[in-house]
Coordinates of N, CA and C and ligand atoms in Angstrom, one line a residue:
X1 N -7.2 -9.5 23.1 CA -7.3 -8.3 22.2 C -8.5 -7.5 22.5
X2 N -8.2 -5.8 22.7 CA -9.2 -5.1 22.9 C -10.2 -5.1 22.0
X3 N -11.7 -5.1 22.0 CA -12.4 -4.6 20.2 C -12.4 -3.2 20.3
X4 N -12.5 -3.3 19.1 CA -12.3 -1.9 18.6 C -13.4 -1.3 17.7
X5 N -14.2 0.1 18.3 CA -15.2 0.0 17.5 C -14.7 1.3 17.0
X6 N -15.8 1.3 15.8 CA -15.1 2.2 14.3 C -14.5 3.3 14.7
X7 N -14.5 4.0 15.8 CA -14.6 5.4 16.2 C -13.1 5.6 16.8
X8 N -12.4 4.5 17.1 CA -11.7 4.0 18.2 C -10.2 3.7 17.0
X9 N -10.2 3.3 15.9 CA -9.2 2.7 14.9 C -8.8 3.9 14.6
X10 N -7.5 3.5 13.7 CA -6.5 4.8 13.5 C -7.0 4.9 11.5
X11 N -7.3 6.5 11.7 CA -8.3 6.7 10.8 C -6.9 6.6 9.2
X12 N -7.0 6.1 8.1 CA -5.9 5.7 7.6 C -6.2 6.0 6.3
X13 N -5.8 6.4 5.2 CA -6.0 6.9 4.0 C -5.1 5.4 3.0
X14 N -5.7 5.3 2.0 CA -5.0 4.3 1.0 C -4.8 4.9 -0.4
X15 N -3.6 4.9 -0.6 CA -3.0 6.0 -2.1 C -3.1 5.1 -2.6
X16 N -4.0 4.6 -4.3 CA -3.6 3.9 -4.9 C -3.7 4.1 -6.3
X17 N -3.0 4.0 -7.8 CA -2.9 4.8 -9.0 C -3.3 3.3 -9.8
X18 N -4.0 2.3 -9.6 CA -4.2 1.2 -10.3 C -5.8 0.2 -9.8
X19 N -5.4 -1.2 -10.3 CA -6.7 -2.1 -10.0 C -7.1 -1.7 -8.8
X20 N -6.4 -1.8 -7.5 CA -6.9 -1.3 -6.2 C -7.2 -3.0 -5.6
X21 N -6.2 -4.5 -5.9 CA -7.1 -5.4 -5.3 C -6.6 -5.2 -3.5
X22 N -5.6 -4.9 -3.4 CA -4.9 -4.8 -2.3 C -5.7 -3.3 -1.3
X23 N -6.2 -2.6 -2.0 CA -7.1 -1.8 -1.0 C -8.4 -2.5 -0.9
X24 N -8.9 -3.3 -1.5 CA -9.9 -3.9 -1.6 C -9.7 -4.6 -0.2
X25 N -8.8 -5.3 -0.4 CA -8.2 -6.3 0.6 C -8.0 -5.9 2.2
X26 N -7.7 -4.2 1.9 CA -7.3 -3.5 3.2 C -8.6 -3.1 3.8
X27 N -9.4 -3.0 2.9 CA -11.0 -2.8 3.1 C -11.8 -3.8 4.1
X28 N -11.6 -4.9 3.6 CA -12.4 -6.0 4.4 C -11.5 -6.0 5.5
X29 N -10.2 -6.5 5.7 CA -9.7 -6.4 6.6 C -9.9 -5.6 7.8
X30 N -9.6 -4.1 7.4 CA -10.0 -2.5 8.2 C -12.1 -3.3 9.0
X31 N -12.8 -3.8 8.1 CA -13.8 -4.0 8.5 C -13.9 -4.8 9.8
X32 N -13.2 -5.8 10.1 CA -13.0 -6.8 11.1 C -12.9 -5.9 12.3
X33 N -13.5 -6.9 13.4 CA -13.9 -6.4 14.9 C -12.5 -6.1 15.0
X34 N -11.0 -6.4 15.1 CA -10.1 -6.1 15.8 C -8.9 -5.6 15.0
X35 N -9.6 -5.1 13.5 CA -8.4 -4.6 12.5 C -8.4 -3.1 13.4
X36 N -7.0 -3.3 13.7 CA -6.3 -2.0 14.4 C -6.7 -0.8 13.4
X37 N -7.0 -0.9 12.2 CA -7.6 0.6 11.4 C -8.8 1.0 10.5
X38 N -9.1 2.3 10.5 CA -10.4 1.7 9.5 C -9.5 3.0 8.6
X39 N -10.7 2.6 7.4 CA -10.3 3.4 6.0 C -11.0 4.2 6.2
X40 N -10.4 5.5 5.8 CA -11.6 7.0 6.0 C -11.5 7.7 4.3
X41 N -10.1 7.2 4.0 CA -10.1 8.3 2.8 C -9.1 7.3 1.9
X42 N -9.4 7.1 0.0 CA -8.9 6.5 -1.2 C -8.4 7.6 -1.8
X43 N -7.0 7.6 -1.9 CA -6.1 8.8 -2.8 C -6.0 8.0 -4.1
X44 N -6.3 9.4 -5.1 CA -5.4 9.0 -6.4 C -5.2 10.0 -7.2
X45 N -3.6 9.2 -7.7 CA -3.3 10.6 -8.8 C -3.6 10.5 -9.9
X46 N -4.9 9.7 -10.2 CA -5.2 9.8 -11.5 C -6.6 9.1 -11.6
X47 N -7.6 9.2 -12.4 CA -9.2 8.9 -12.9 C -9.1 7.7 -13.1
X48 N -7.9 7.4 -13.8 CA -8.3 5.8 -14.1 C -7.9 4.6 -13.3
X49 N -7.3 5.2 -12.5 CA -7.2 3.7 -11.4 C -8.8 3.3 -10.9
X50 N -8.9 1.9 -11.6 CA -9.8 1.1 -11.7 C -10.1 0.9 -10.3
X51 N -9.5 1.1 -8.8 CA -9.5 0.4 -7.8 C -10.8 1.6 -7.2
X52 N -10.7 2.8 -7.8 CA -11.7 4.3 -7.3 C -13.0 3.8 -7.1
X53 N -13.6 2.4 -7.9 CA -15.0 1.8 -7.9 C -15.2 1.3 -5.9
X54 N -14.0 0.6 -5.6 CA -14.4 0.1 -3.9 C -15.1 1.7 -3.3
X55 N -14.6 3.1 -3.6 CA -14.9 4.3 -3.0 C -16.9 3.8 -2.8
X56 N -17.1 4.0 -4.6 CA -18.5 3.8 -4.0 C -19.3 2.4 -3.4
X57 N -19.0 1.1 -4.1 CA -19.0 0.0 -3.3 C -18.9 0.0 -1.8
X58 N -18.1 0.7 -1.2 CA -17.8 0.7 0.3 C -18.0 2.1 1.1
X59 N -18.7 3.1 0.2 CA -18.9 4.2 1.2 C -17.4 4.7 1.5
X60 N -16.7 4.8 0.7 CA -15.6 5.4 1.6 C -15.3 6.7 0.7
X61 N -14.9 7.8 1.0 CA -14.2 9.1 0.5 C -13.1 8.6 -0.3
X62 N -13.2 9.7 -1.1 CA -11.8 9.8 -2.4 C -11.8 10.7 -2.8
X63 N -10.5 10.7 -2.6 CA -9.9 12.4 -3.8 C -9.5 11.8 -4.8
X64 N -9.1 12.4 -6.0 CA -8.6 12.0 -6.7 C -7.8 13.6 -7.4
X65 N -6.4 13.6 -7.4 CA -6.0 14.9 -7.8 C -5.1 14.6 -9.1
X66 N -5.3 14.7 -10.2 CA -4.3 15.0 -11.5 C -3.2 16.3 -11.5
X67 N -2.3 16.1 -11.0 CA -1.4 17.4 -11.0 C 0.0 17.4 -10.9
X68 N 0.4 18.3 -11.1 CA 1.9 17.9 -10.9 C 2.3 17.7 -9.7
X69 N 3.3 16.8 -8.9 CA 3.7 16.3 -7.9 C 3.5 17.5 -7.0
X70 N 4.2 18.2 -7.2 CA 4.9 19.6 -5.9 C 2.8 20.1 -5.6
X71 N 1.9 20.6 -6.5 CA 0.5 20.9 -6.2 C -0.3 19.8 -5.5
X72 N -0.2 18.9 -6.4 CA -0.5 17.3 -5.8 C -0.5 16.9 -4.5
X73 N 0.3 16.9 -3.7 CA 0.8 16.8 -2.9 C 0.6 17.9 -1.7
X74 N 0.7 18.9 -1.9 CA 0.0 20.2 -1.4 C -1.4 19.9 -0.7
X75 N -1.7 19.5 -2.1 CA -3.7 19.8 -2.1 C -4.0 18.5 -0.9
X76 N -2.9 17.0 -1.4 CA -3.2 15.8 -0.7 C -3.0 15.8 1.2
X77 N -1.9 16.7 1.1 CA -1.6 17.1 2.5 C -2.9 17.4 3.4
X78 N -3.5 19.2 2.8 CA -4.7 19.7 3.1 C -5.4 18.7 3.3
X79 N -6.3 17.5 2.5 CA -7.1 16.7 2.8 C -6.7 15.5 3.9
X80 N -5.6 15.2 3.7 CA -5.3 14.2 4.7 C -5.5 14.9 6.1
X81 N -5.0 16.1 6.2 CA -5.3 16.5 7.5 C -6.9 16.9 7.9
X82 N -7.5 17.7 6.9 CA -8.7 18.1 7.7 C -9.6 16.8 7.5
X83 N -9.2 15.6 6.9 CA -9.7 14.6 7.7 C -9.3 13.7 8.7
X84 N -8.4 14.6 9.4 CA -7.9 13.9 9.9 C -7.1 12.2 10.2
X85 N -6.9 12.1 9.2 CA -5.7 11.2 8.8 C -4.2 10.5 9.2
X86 N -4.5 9.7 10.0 CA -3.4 9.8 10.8 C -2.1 8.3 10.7
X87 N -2.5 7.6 9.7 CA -1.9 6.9 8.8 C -2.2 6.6 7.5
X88 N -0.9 6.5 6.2 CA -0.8 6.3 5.2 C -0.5 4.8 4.6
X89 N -1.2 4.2 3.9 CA -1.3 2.7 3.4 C -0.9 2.9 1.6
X90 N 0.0 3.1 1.3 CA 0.3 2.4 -0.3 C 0.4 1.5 -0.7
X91 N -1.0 1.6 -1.9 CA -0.8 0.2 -2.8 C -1.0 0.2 -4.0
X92 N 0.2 0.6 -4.7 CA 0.2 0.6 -5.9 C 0.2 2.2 -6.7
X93 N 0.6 3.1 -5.6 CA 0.8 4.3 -6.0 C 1.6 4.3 -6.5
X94 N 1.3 4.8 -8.1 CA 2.7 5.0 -8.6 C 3.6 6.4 -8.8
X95 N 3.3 7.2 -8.0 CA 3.9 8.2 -7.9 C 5.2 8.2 -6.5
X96 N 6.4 8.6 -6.3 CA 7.3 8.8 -5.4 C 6.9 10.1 -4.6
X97 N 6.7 9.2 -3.5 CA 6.5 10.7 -2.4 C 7.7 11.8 -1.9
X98 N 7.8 13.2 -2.1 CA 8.5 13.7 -1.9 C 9.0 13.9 -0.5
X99 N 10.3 14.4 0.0 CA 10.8 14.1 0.9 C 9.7 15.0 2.3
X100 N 9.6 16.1 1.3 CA 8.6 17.1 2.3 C 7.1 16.6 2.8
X101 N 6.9 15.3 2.4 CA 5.6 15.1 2.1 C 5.8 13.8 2.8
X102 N 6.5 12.8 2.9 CA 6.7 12.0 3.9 C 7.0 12.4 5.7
X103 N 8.2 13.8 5.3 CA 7.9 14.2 7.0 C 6.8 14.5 7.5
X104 N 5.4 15.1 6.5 CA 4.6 15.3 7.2 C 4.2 14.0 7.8
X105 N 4.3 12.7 7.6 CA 3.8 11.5 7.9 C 4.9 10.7 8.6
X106 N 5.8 11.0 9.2 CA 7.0 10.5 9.7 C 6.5 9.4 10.0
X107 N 7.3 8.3 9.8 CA 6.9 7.0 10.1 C 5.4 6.9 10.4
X108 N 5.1 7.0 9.0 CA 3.1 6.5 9.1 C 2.7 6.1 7.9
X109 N 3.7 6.1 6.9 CA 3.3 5.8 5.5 C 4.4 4.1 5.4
X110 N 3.3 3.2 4.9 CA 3.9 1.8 4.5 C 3.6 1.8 3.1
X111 N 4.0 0.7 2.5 CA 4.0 0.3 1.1 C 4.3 -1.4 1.3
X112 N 3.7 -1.1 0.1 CA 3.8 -2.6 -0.5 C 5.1 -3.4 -1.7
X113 N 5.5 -3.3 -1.5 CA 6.4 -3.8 -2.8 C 6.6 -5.1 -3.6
X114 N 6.5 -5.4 -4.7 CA 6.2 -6.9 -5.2 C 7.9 -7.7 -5.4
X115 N 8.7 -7.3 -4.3 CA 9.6 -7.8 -4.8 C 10.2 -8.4 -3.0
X116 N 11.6 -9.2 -3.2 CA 11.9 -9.1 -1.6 C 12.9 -8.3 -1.5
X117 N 12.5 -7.5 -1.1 CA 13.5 -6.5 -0.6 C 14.8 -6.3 0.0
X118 N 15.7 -6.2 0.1 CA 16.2 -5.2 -0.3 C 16.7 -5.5 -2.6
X119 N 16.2 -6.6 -2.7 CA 16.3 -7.3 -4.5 C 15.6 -6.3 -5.0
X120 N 15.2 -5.6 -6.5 CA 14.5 -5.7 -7.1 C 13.4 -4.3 -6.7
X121 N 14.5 -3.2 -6.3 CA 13.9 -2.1 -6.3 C 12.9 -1.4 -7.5
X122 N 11.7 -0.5 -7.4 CA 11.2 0.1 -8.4 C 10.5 -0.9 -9.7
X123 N 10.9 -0.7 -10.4 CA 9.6 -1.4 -11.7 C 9.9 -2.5 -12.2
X124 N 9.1 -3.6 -12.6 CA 9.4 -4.9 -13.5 C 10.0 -5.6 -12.7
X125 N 9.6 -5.6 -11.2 CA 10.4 -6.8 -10.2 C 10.1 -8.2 -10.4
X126 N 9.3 -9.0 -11.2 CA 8.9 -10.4 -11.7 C 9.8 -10.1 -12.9
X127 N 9.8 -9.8 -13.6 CA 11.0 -9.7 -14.8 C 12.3 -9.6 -14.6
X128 N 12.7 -9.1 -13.7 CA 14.1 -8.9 -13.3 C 14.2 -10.6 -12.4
X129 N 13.3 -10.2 -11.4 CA 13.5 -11.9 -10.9 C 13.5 -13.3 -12.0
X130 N 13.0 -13.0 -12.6 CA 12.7 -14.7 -13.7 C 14.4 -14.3 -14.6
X131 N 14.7 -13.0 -15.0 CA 16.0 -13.5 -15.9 C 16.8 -13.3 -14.9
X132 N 16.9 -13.3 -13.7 CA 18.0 -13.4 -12.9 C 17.9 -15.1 -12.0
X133 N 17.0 -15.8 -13.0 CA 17.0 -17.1 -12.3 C 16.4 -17.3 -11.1
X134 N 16.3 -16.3 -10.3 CA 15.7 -16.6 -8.4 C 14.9 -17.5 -8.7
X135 N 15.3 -18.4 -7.3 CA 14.1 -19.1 -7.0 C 13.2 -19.0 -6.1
X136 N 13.6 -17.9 -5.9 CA 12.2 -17.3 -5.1 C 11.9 -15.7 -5.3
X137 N 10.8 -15.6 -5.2 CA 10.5 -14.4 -5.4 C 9.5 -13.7 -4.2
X138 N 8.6 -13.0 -4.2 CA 7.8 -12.4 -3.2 C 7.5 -10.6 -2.9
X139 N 7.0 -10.6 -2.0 CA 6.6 -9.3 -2.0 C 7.2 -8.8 -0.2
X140 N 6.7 -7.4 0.2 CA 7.4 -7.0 1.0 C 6.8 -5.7 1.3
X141 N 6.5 -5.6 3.2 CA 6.1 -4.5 3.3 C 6.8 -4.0 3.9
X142 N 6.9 -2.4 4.0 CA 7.9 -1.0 4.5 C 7.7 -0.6 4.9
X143 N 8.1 0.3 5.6 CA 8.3 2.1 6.1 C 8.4 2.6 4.6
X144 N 8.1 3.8 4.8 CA 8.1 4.7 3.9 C 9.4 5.5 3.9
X145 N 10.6 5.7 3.4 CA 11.4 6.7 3.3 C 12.2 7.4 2.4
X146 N 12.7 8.4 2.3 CA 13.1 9.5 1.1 C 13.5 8.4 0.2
X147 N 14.3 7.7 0.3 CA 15.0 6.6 -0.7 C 13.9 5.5 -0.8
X148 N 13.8 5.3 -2.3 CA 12.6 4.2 -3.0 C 12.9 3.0 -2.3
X149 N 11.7 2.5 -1.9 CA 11.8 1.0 -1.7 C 12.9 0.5 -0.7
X150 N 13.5 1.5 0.3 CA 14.6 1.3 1.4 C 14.1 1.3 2.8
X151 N 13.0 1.6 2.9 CA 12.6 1.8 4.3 C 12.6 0.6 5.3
X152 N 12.9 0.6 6.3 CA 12.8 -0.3 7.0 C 11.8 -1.8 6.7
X153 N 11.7 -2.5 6.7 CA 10.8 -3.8 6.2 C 10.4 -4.2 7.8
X154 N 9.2 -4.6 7.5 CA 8.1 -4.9 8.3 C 7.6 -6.1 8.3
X155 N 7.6 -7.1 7.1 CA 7.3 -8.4 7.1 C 7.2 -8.7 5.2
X156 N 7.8 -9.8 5.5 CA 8.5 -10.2 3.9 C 7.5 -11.8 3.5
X157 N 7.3 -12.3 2.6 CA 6.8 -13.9 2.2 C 6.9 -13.9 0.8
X158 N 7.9 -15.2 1.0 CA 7.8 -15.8 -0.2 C 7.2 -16.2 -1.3
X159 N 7.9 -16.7 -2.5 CA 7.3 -17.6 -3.2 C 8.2 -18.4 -4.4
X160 N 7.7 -19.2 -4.5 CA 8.6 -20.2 -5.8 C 8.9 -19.8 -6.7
X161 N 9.8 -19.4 -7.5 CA 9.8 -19.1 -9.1 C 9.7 -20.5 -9.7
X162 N 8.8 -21.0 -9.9 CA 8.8 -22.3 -11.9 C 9.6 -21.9 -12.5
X163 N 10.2 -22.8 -13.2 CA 10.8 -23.1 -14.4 C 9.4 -22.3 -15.6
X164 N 8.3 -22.3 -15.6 CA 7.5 -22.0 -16.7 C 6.8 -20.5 -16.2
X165 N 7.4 -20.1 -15.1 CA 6.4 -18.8 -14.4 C 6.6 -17.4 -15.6
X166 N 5.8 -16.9 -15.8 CA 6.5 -15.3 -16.6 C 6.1 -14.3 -16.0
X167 N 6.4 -13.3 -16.4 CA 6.6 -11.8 -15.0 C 5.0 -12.2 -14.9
X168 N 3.9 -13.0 -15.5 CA 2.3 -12.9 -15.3 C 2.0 -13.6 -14.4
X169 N 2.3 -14.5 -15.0 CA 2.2 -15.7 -14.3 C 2.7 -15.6 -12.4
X170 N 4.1 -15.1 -12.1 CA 4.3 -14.9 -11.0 C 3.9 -13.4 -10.6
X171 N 3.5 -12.8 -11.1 CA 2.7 -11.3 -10.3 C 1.8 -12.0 -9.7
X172 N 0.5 -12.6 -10.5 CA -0.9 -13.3 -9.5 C -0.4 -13.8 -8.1
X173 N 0.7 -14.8 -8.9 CA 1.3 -15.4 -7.5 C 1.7 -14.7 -6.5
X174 N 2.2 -13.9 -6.7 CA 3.0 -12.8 -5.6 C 2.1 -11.8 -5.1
X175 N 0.7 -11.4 -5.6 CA -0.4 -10.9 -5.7 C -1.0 -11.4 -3.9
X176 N -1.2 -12.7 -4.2 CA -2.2 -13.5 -3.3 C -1.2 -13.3 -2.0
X177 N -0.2 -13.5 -2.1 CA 0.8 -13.2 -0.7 C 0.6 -11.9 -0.2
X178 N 0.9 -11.2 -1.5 CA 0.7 -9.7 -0.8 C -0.3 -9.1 0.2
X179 N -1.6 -9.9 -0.4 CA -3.3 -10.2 0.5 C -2.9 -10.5 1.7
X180 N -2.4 -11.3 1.9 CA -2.1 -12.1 2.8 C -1.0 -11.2 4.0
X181 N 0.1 -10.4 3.7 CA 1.0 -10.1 4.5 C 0.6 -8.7 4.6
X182 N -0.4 -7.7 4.0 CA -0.5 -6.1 4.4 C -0.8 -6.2 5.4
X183 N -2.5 -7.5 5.7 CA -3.0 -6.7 7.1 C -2.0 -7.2 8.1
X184 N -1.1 -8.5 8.0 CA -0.4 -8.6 9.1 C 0.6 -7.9 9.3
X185 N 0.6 -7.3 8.4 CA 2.0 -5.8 8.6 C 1.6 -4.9 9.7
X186 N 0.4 -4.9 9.4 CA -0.4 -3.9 9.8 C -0.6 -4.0 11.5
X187 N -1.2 -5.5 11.6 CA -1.1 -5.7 13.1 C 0.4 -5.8 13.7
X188 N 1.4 -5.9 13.1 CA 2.5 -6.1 13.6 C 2.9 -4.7 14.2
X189 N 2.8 -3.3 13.1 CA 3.0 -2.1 13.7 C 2.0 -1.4 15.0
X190 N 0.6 -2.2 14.6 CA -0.6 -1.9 16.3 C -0.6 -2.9 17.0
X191 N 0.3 -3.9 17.3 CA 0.0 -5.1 18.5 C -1.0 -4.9 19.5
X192 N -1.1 -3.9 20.3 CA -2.0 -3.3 21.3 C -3.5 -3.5 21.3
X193 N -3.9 -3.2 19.4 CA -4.9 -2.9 19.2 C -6.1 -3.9 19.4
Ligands
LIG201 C1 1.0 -4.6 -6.3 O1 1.8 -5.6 -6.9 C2 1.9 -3.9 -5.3 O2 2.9 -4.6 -4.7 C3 2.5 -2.8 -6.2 O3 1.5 -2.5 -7.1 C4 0.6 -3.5 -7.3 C5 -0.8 -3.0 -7.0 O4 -1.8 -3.9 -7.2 N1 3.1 -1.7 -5.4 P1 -3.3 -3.6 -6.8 O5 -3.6 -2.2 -7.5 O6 -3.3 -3.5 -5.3 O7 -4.1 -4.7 -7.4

C-alpha cells in the first residue's frame, strides 16, 4: 500500500444532522497513514447536531445551513465545490438528497444505514426489526441514489437480535458495527490507495 500524505487523499466532506459518533470515527480513521481520505469539510442542516463539537476538537471546517432543502443544497453545492470536495460521506443526515444534488456527486456520496439492506428502509429500523422477530439485524453501507436507501451496497455486518434487545439496546449494538464497516467501505471503494 502506497502512503499517503495529507495532500495526496481524496478531500471528502461528512453531512451529518446528529451525535456525529460515526464522523468521529471517520475522523481518526481519515487520520491514519493509509486512509485513502482525509476530512476537509462537516455539513449540517441544523445547529444542534451535537456531532459540530469534532469541527473544533479536530480543526476541521463546517458549514452548517438551516434552510429549506431546494436553498440548502444550493448554498451546500457552492461550498463543496469551492472547497473542492470531491467525495461525500453520510452519517446520520437526516435530510433526503435531491435528485439534482446527487448528480452533482454522481457516484461519490455513500451512506450509512442502521439496517440490512435491502430490510428496513428509512426510520425506526431496530423497531421494525425486533417486532418483526429477525434474528439478525445490522447496518449497511451504499451508494447514494435518487431512491432512499436503494443504492447499490458496498459492504453489510451483522448482528444478533436477543430475545431481551429493545430498538436501544440493539442501536448501540448496531452502532459499534457500523464503526467498524464505514472505513472498510471506504477502502473497498479506493483499493489503490
Ligand atoms: C447511525 O445509526 C446511522 O446508521 C444512521 O444515523 C445514525 C447516526 O449516528 N444513518 P451518529 O450521529 O453517527 O452517532
Amino acid at each position: 500500500m502506497k502512503k499517503l500524505i495529507g495532500l495526496n487523499k481524496i478531500k471528502t466532506a461528512v453531512f451529518i444532522s446528529g451525535n456525529g459518533s460515526n464522523l468521529k470515527n471517520l475522523i481518526k480513521f481519515s487520520k491514519k497513514k493509509n486512509s485513502p481520505i482525509s476530512i476537509n469539510l462537516i455539513i449540517s442542516n441544523t445547529l444542534r447536531a451535537k456531532g459540530l463539537k469534532y469541527s473544533k476538537r479536530y480543526k476541521i471546517k463546517k458549514k452548517i445551513i438551516d434552510l429549506d432543502k431546494k436553498k440548502l443544497e444550493k448554498k451546500f453545492l457552492t461550498f463543496l465545490y469551492k472547497n473542492n470536495i470531491k467525495f461525500i460521506c453520510l452519517a446520520g443526515y437526516m435530510k433526503i438528497l435531491s435528485k439534482n444534488f446527487i448528480k452533482n456527486f454522481k457516484g461519490k456520496i455513500i451512506n450509512i444505514h442502521p439496517s440490512l439492506l435491502p430490510k428496513y428502509k428509512g426510520l425506526n429500523t431496530h423497531k421494525k426489526a425486533i417486532e418483526n422477530n429477525e434474528k439478525y439485524a445490522g447496518c449497511t453501507v451504499h451508494y447514494v441514489t435518487k431512491q432512499l436507501d436503494s443504492g447499490k451496497i458496498i459492504l453489510q455486518q451483522k448482528v444478533r437480535v436477543n430475545r431481551n434487545d429493545t430498538p436501544i439496546s440493539l442501536a448501540k449494538k448496531v452502532l459499534k458495527k457500523e464503526h467498524l464497516i464505514y472505513p472498510k467501505a471506504i477502502n473497498i471503494i479506493f483499493p489503490n490507495s
